[in-house]
Amino acid sequence: MACTCSEAYNFAAGPAMLPAEVRRQLAEQLGHAAAGGVPLLEQPFTGAGFRGLMEETEALLRNLLGIPDDYAVLFMQGGASAQFALLPLNLLAAGQGAAYVETGHWARKAFVEACRHAPVRRAASGAVTGYTSVPDPTDWRVPADAGYCHLTSNETGNGLQMQDFPQLPVPLVADMTSDLLTRPLAVERFGAIYASTQKNLGVAGLCLVIIRRELLRPPRPGLPSAFSYAVLAEQNSRFNTPPTLALYCANRMLRWVAERGGVTAMAALCRQRSRLLYDCIDASALYRCAVRPDQRSAVNVCFELRDRPLSAVFFGQAEAHGLHHLQGHSALGGVRASLYNAMPLEGVERLVDFMREFESRHG
Ligand SMILES: *Cc1c(COP(=O)(O)O)cnc(C)c1O
C-alpha cells in the first residue's frame, strides 16, 4: 500500500526522530563552513571553538535541570550499555557491593552486566507482575554498606516509568536514557544520573553522566583512563577526542528545549501526547495496556492487540499511513509508540485516528 499522506512520523525508541529545526542545523553545519572559517566539526577539540561548544552544552544542561555546582557533567562514549559496567568499576571499592532494582528489560541488562564486575544484588524485582508495576520502595532490600542503589527511571521497552524516587541511606544511581529532559528533576536526590543521547538528545555516540563530585575516586587497576569518571571530570571530558558530531547535536537539542520553555513545558507536552494515546487504548476493545495506570510511561507507550495475529496487519497498515517503527522491543513484542520531546502532537493525533479506524474495520 502506498503512503497517501503528507507527512511521516517516526515512533522509533532510539535512535529517535530529531526536530526538523535541529535536522536543518545539522545539515547546515555539515554542508558548509561558517563565513571564511573552518567548520566547527573540523576544528581541534582543544581549540576555543569546540571548547566553547562543550561549555555552552554543559551550561544549557545545568540550567535546564538545575544541576548543583557540586555535580560534575561528563561527556562519554560507549552508550548507556558501557555505563552498566562503568558504574561498578568507578563507584565501588574493591569487594564492595551495590543494589539493583529490576523494573524491566533495561534494569535487568544493567544488573546482569554489573554482576560481571562486582558482588551486586537485586534489591527488588518486578518480574512477579510481568514488569507492569514498580516494586514498592518500602520493600526494597538495600544493604547499608551498598555503594549505591541503581534504578531505571523509565523502562523504554516495558512502558513503565517511576513517578517518584525514594530517599535511601545510599546514593541513588539512575539510568535516565529515555526520559531525561522530559520532566523536571531533583538532581540533588541522586548520586549519579546517566543517559545516552539518541533518544531525547540527538544522535548516538554520546552518553551524559551527571555525578556528585564526592563520589569520584581514582581509577582502580584495570579501568581504562578514558572511562574513569575522575579523569574525565578532571579534564573536562577532553582526556581524548570527544564525539564531536553527537555533542554538536546535543547542543542544538538543548537549545531547542530551552527555547520552548524547558523541562516544565516538555513535561506538559509529554502528558498531553501520552494521555491522548492511553485514552484511546483504554476506550478500545482491541488494544490493551497492561501497565499499572499511575506508572505508565509518558514517553514510551507500550500496548498490545488482544487479537495478537492481527499485529502484523496493524504494522503494515500503520506504515502505509506514514506511522513508522511502532513495533515493540524485539525481546518483548507488542506495539510501542515512543513519544520523545521531538514528537509533535499531530503525530499522536494521526496515530489515534489510524487506531480507531483500524479497530472499526478489524475489531
Ligand atoms: C536505549 C536504552 C539503553 C541503551 O543505550 P545504548 O546507548 O544503546 O547503550 C539503556 N537504558 C535505557 C533505559 C534505554 O532506553
Short mmCIF file of C-alpha atoms and ligand atoms in Angstrom, two decimals:
data_model
loop_
_atom_site.label_atom_id
_atom_site.label_comp_id
_atom_site.label_asym_id
_atom_site.label_seq_id
_atom_site.Cartn_x
_atom_site.Cartn_y
_atom_site.Cartn_z
CA MET A 1 0.00 0.00 0.00
CA ALA A 2 1.43 3.39 -0.93
CA CYS A 3 1.60 6.19 1.57
CA THR A 4 -1.01 8.77 0.65
CA CYS A 5 -0.26 11.12 3.49
CA SER A 6 1.73 14.31 3.51
CA GLU A 7 3.97 13.67 6.48
CA ALA A 8 5.57 10.60 8.05
CA TYR A 9 6.03 10.15 11.79
CA ASN A 10 8.76 8.08 13.37
CA PHE A 11 7.82 6.34 16.64
CA ALA A 12 11.16 4.54 16.98
CA ALA A 13 12.53 4.08 20.52
CA GLY A 14 16.03 5.18 19.51
CA PRO A 15 17.81 6.35 17.54
CA ALA A 16 14.73 8.53 17.55
CA MET A 17 13.36 11.39 15.48
CA LEU A 18 15.00 14.82 15.60
CA PRO A 19 13.05 18.09 15.43
CA ALA A 20 13.01 19.43 11.84
CA GLU A 21 14.83 22.54 13.01
CA VAL A 22 17.72 20.56 14.55
CA ARG A 23 17.95 18.41 11.43
CA ARG A 24 18.26 21.61 9.40
CA GLN A 25 21.01 22.98 11.65
CA LEU A 26 22.89 19.70 11.37
CA ALA A 27 22.68 19.76 7.58
CA GLU A 28 23.91 23.35 7.55
CA GLN A 29 26.84 22.55 9.82
CA LEU A 30 27.89 19.64 7.63
CA GLY A 31 27.14 21.46 4.41
CA HIS A 32 29.40 24.49 4.50
CA ALA A 33 31.91 26.39 6.57
CA ALA A 34 31.00 29.43 8.58
CA ALA A 35 31.92 32.51 6.56
CA GLY A 36 35.59 32.18 5.71
CA GLY A 37 36.29 29.84 8.60
CA VAL A 38 36.78 26.18 9.38
CA PRO A 39 33.58 24.25 10.22
CA LEU A 40 33.22 23.52 13.93
CA LEU A 41 33.39 19.76 13.36
CA GLU A 42 36.79 20.10 11.68
CA GLN A 43 38.36 22.19 14.42
CA PRO A 44 40.73 20.82 17.11
CA PHE A 45 38.68 19.67 20.08
CA THR A 46 41.07 21.56 22.36
CA GLY A 47 40.62 24.84 20.47
CA ALA A 48 38.46 27.75 21.55
CA GLY A 49 35.66 26.97 19.07
CA PHE A 50 34.96 23.44 20.16
CA ARG A 51 35.65 24.17 23.83
CA GLY A 52 33.02 26.88 23.57
CA LEU A 53 30.51 24.38 22.23
CA MET A 54 31.19 21.97 25.11
CA GLU A 55 30.96 24.73 27.70
CA GLU A 56 27.68 26.00 26.29
CA THR A 57 26.29 22.46 26.16
CA GLU A 58 27.14 21.89 29.81
CA ALA A 59 25.73 25.29 30.83
CA LEU A 60 22.45 24.61 28.98
CA LEU A 61 22.13 21.23 30.67
CA ARG A 62 22.91 22.70 34.10
CA ASN A 63 20.31 25.43 33.57
CA LEU A 64 17.58 23.19 32.25
CA LEU A 65 17.93 20.58 35.01
CA GLY A 66 19.12 22.84 37.83
CA ILE A 67 22.28 20.78 38.33
CA PRO A 68 24.04 21.93 41.52
CA ASP A 69 27.69 23.03 41.42
CA ASP A 70 28.89 20.05 43.41
CA TYR A 71 27.99 17.81 40.48
CA ALA A 72 30.26 17.13 37.50
CA VAL A 73 28.84 16.72 33.99
CA LEU A 74 30.77 14.20 31.87
CA PHE A 75 30.55 13.59 28.13
CA MET A 76 31.37 9.94 27.49
CA GLN A 77 31.24 7.32 24.74
CA GLY A 78 30.09 3.70 24.72
CA GLY A 79 26.42 4.43 25.33
CA ALA A 80 24.37 3.60 28.39
CA SER A 81 25.37 -0.04 27.98
CA ALA A 82 29.02 0.81 28.70
CA GLN A 83 27.84 2.60 31.85
CA PHE A 84 26.30 -0.68 33.04
CA ALA A 85 29.92 -1.84 33.59
CA LEU A 86 31.48 1.55 34.31
CA LEU A 87 29.23 2.28 37.29
CA PRO A 88 30.55 -0.56 39.48
CA LEU A 89 34.10 -0.03 38.19
CA ASN A 90 34.06 3.69 39.03
CA LEU A 91 31.86 3.88 42.11
CA LEU A 92 32.66 0.80 44.19
CA ALA A 93 35.65 -0.01 46.36
CA ALA A 94 37.21 -3.43 45.74
CA GLY A 95 34.82 -6.08 47.06
CA GLN A 96 32.02 -3.57 47.72
CA GLY A 97 28.51 -4.39 46.51
CA ALA A 98 25.55 -2.42 45.14
CA ALA A 99 21.78 -2.93 45.00
CA TYR A 100 19.75 -3.07 41.77
CA VAL A 101 16.01 -2.55 41.35
CA GLU A 102 14.78 -4.72 38.49
CA THR A 103 11.88 -2.93 36.85
CA GLY A 104 12.15 -4.40 33.35
CA HIS A 105 14.36 -5.07 30.34
CA TRP A 106 16.92 -2.29 30.80
CA ALA A 107 17.22 -2.60 34.55
CA ARG A 108 17.93 -6.30 34.09
CA LYS A 109 20.61 -5.57 31.48
CA ALA A 110 22.28 -3.11 33.88
CA PHE A 111 22.16 -5.69 36.68
CA VAL A 112 23.50 -8.60 34.62
CA GLU A 113 26.44 -6.54 33.37
CA ALA A 114 27.24 -5.19 36.85
CA CYS A 115 27.31 -8.80 38.13
CA ARG A 116 30.39 -9.37 35.95
CA HIS A 117 32.29 -6.68 37.86
CA ALA A 118 31.12 -6.58 41.47
CA PRO A 119 29.09 -8.53 44.05
CA VAL A 120 25.83 -6.70 43.28
CA ARG A 121 22.38 -7.86 44.42
CA ARG A 122 18.78 -7.42 43.38
CA ALA A 123 17.05 -5.07 45.80
CA ALA A 124 13.64 -5.89 44.33
CA SER A 125 12.15 -7.30 41.14
CA GLY A 126 9.01 -6.54 39.18
CA ALA A 127 9.19 -9.96 37.50
CA VAL A 128 6.26 -11.26 39.60
CA THR A 129 3.92 -8.74 37.93
CA GLY A 130 5.49 -9.18 34.49
CA TYR A 131 7.10 -5.76 34.94
CA THR A 132 3.75 -3.99 34.84
CA SER A 133 4.47 -2.06 38.04
CA VAL A 134 7.45 -0.76 40.04
CA PRO A 135 8.19 -2.75 43.22
CA ASP A 136 7.10 -0.71 46.27
CA PRO A 137 10.20 1.12 47.58
CA THR A 138 9.33 0.15 51.17
CA ASP A 139 10.06 -3.46 50.11
CA TRP A 140 13.45 -2.75 48.50
CA ARG A 141 16.25 -4.60 50.27
CA VAL A 142 19.20 -2.23 50.16
CA PRO A 143 22.17 -3.25 52.36
CA ALA A 144 23.53 -0.33 54.39
CA ASP A 145 27.04 -0.99 53.04
CA ALA A 146 25.98 -0.96 49.36
CA GLY A 147 27.93 1.57 47.29
CA TYR A 148 24.74 2.69 45.58
CA CYS A 149 21.23 1.65 44.59
CA HIS A 150 20.61 1.51 40.83
CA LEU A 151 17.27 2.16 39.19
CA THR A 152 15.88 2.77 35.71
CA SER A 153 13.61 5.83 35.75
CA ASN A 154 11.81 4.85 32.55
CA GLU A 155 11.67 1.33 31.16
CA THR A 156 11.80 2.05 27.44
CA GLY A 157 10.70 -1.45 26.40
CA ASN A 158 8.10 -2.15 29.09
CA GLY A 159 6.44 1.27 29.08
CA LEU A 160 6.84 1.72 32.82
CA GLN A 161 8.01 4.97 34.44
CA MET A 162 8.90 5.77 38.04
CA GLN A 163 6.88 8.73 39.28
CA ASP A 164 8.89 9.45 42.41
CA PHE A 165 12.14 8.33 43.92
CA PRO A 166 12.69 7.14 47.46
CA GLN A 167 15.11 8.63 49.97
CA LEU A 168 17.65 5.89 50.74
CA PRO A 169 20.69 5.71 53.02
CA VAL A 170 22.91 5.01 49.98
CA PRO A 171 23.30 7.13 46.78
CA LEU A 172 20.69 6.61 44.06
CA VAL A 173 22.13 5.97 40.60
CA ALA A 174 19.68 6.24 37.72
CA ASP A 175 19.60 5.24 34.07
CA MET A 176 17.52 8.08 32.57
CA THR A 177 18.36 7.34 28.95
CA SER A 178 14.76 7.52 27.77
CA ASP A 179 13.28 10.25 29.96
CA LEU A 180 16.00 12.78 30.78
CA LEU A 181 14.74 16.28 29.83
CA THR A 182 11.12 15.14 29.54
CA ARG A 183 10.27 16.31 33.08
CA PRO A 184 11.65 18.37 35.96
CA LEU A 185 14.13 16.51 38.14
CA ALA A 186 15.56 16.95 41.64
CA VAL A 187 19.18 16.17 40.69
CA GLU A 188 20.35 16.55 44.31
CA ARG A 189 18.36 13.40 45.18
CA PHE A 190 20.78 11.33 43.08
CA GLY A 191 24.41 10.32 43.36
CA ALA A 192 24.64 9.84 39.60
CA ILE A 193 22.40 10.06 36.54
CA TYR A 194 23.30 8.85 33.07
CA ALA A 195 21.68 8.95 29.63
CA SER A 196 22.61 8.03 26.08
CA THR A 197 21.73 10.86 23.72
CA GLN A 198 19.98 9.05 20.85
CA LYS A 199 16.54 9.25 22.46
CA ASN A 200 15.88 12.78 23.67
CA LEU A 201 19.17 14.49 22.94
CA GLY A 202 20.07 13.95 19.33
CA VAL A 203 22.13 11.24 17.70
CA ALA A 204 24.02 8.19 19.01
CA GLY A 205 27.62 8.29 20.20
CA LEU A 206 27.42 10.35 23.37
CA CYS A 207 26.43 9.45 26.90
CA LEU A 208 25.89 12.09 29.59
CA VAL A 209 26.92 11.33 33.15
CA ILE A 210 25.92 13.72 35.93
CA ILE A 211 27.70 12.80 39.14
CA ARG A 212 28.12 14.19 42.66
CA ARG A 213 31.80 15.09 42.91
CA GLU A 214 32.31 13.45 46.30
CA LEU A 215 31.64 10.05 44.63
CA LEU A 216 34.62 10.43 42.29
CA ARG A 217 37.52 8.15 43.15
CA PRO A 218 40.89 7.49 41.43
CA PRO A 219 40.63 4.80 38.73
CA ARG A 220 41.16 1.30 40.10
CA PRO A 221 43.56 -1.05 38.29
CA GLY A 222 42.02 -2.36 35.08
CA LEU A 223 39.76 0.65 34.46
CA PRO A 224 40.86 2.48 31.27
CA SER A 225 41.58 6.16 31.97
CA ALA A 226 39.27 7.14 29.11
CA PHE A 227 36.40 5.60 31.10
CA SER A 228 37.32 6.92 34.52
CA TYR A 229 34.79 9.44 35.87
CA ALA A 230 37.51 11.12 37.95
CA VAL A 231 39.84 11.51 34.96
CA LEU A 232 37.08 12.88 32.75
CA ALA A 233 35.90 15.30 35.45
CA GLU A 234 39.47 16.48 35.96
CA GLN A 235 40.00 17.03 32.21
CA ASN A 236 36.57 18.47 31.34
CA SER A 237 35.76 15.42 29.20
CA ARG A 238 38.71 16.22 26.94
CA PHE A 239 41.03 13.38 28.05
CA ASN A 240 40.75 12.26 24.44
CA THR A 241 38.68 13.33 21.42
CA PRO A 242 35.03 13.63 22.40
CA PRO A 243 32.27 12.56 19.95
CA THR A 244 32.09 15.90 18.16
CA LEU A 245 29.04 15.38 15.95
CA ALA A 246 26.94 13.95 18.77
CA LEU A 247 27.99 16.86 21.02
CA TYR A 248 27.02 19.39 18.37
CA CYS A 249 23.64 17.73 18.01
CA ALA A 250 23.03 17.55 21.79
CA ASN A 251 23.87 21.26 21.97
CA ARG A 252 21.22 22.13 19.38
CA MET A 253 18.67 19.84 21.06
CA LEU A 254 19.28 21.57 24.40
CA ARG A 255 18.86 24.98 22.78
CA TRP A 256 15.66 23.73 21.17
CA VAL A 257 14.28 22.56 24.54
CA ALA A 258 15.32 25.83 26.25
CA GLU A 259 13.63 27.94 23.54
CA ARG A 260 10.41 26.02 24.08
CA GLY A 261 10.14 26.63 27.79
CA GLY A 262 12.45 23.98 29.26
CA VAL A 263 11.57 20.76 31.04
CA THR A 264 8.32 22.02 32.59
CA ALA A 265 6.96 22.74 29.10
CA MET A 266 8.32 19.40 27.83
CA ALA A 267 6.56 17.56 30.68
CA ALA A 268 3.22 19.22 29.88
CA LEU A 269 3.53 18.22 26.21
CA CYS A 270 4.55 14.70 27.23
CA ARG A 271 1.43 14.33 29.35
CA GLN A 272 -0.77 15.72 26.59
CA ARG A 273 0.61 13.33 23.96
CA SER A 274 0.57 10.22 26.12
CA ARG A 275 -2.89 10.90 27.59
CA LEU A 276 -4.35 11.10 24.09
CA LEU A 277 -2.93 7.67 23.27
CA TYR A 278 -3.73 5.96 26.61
CA ASP A 279 -7.32 7.30 26.45
CA CYS A 280 -7.67 5.75 23.01
CA ILE A 281 -6.27 2.41 24.26
CA ASP A 282 -8.47 2.35 27.39
CA ALA A 283 -11.64 3.15 25.41
CA SER A 284 -10.95 0.33 22.99
CA ALA A 285 -11.92 -3.35 22.95
CA LEU A 286 -9.00 -4.23 20.67
CA TYR A 287 -6.00 -2.56 22.34
CA ARG A 288 -4.78 -3.30 25.83
CA CYS A 289 -2.13 -1.74 28.07
CA ALA A 290 -1.14 -3.97 30.98
CA VAL A 291 0.94 -1.40 32.88
CA ARG A 292 -0.42 -0.09 36.18
CA PRO A 293 -2.17 3.17 35.16
CA ASP A 294 -0.34 5.54 37.52
CA GLN A 295 3.05 4.14 36.45
CA ARG A 296 2.55 4.18 32.70
CA SER A 297 5.34 5.86 30.79
CA ALA A 298 4.61 9.28 29.32
CA VAL A 299 7.41 8.65 26.85
CA ASN A 300 7.18 5.04 25.61
CA VAL A 301 3.57 3.91 25.32
CA CYS A 302 3.56 0.09 25.18
CA PHE A 303 0.42 -1.90 24.40
CA GLU A 304 -0.79 -4.93 22.51
CA LEU A 305 -3.61 -6.08 20.28
CA ARG A 306 -5.89 -8.54 22.08
CA ASP A 307 -6.05 -10.37 18.76
CA ARG A 308 -2.28 -10.96 18.52
CA PRO A 309 -2.12 -12.34 14.95
CA LEU A 310 -3.66 -9.06 13.78
CA SER A 311 -0.47 -7.22 14.82
CA ALA A 312 1.32 -7.82 11.51
CA VAL A 313 -1.65 -6.31 9.62
CA PHE A 314 -1.65 -3.39 12.07
CA PHE A 315 2.04 -2.62 11.50
CA GLY A 316 1.67 -2.93 7.71
CA GLN A 317 -1.27 -0.55 7.53
CA ALA A 318 0.28 1.90 10.02
CA GLU A 319 3.35 2.05 7.81
CA ALA A 320 1.15 2.78 4.80
CA HIS A 321 -0.34 5.68 6.78
CA GLY A 322 3.11 7.16 7.41
CA LEU A 323 3.30 5.82 11.00
CA HIS A 324 6.69 4.16 11.28
CA HIS A 325 8.53 1.88 13.73
CA LEU A 326 5.62 1.02 16.02
CA GLN A 327 6.96 -2.48 16.71
CA GLY A 328 7.64 -3.18 20.39
CA HIS A 329 11.15 -4.01 21.65
CA SER A 330 12.45 -7.07 19.83
CA ALA A 331 12.74 -9.01 23.11
CA LEU A 332 9.22 -8.08 24.28
CA GLY A 333 6.92 -7.82 21.25
CA GLY A 334 3.67 -5.85 21.16
CA VAL A 335 3.24 -2.27 20.00
CA ARG A 336 5.29 0.69 21.22
CA ALA A 337 4.88 4.35 20.37
CA SER A 338 7.86 6.37 21.55
CA LEU A 339 6.82 9.97 22.14
CA TYR A 340 10.02 11.85 22.86
CA ASN A 341 10.28 15.64 23.00
CA ALA A 342 10.60 15.93 19.22
CA MET A 343 7.26 14.18 18.52
CA PRO A 344 4.61 16.75 17.53
CA LEU A 345 1.08 16.36 18.90
CA GLU A 346 -0.15 15.90 15.31
CA GLY A 347 1.87 12.68 15.12
CA VAL A 348 -0.10 11.22 18.05
CA GLU A 349 -3.39 12.55 16.68
CA ARG A 350 -2.67 10.81 13.40
CA LEU A 351 -1.81 7.57 15.23
CA VAL A 352 -5.01 7.71 17.31
CA ASP A 353 -7.14 8.35 14.19
CA PHE A 354 -5.50 5.39 12.50
CA MET A 355 -6.01 3.12 15.54
CA ARG A 356 -9.72 3.98 15.79
CA GLU A 357 -10.22 3.39 12.11
CA PHE A 358 -8.27 0.11 12.28
CA GLU A 359 -10.42 -1.09 15.17
CA SER A 360 -13.65 -0.24 13.38
CA ARG A 361 -12.53 -2.37 10.45
CA HIS A 362 -10.96 -5.27 12.35
CA GLY A 363 -12.20 -5.08 15.95
C1 LIG B 1 18.24 2.70 24.89
C2 LIG B 1 18.49 2.44 26.32
C3 LIG B 1 19.71 1.92 26.77
C4 LIG B 1 20.81 1.50 25.81
O1 LIG B 1 21.51 2.59 25.31
P1 LIG B 1 22.82 2.35 24.39
O2 LIG B 1 23.28 3.72 24.12
O3 LIG B 1 22.35 1.61 23.16
O4 LIG B 1 23.77 1.53 25.17
C5 LIG B 1 19.89 1.77 28.12
N1 LIG B 1 18.94 2.10 29.00
C6 LIG B 1 17.75 2.60 28.62
C7 LIG B 1 16.73 2.96 29.63
C8 LIG B 1 17.49 2.77 27.27
O5 LIG B 1 16.30 3.27 26.87
#
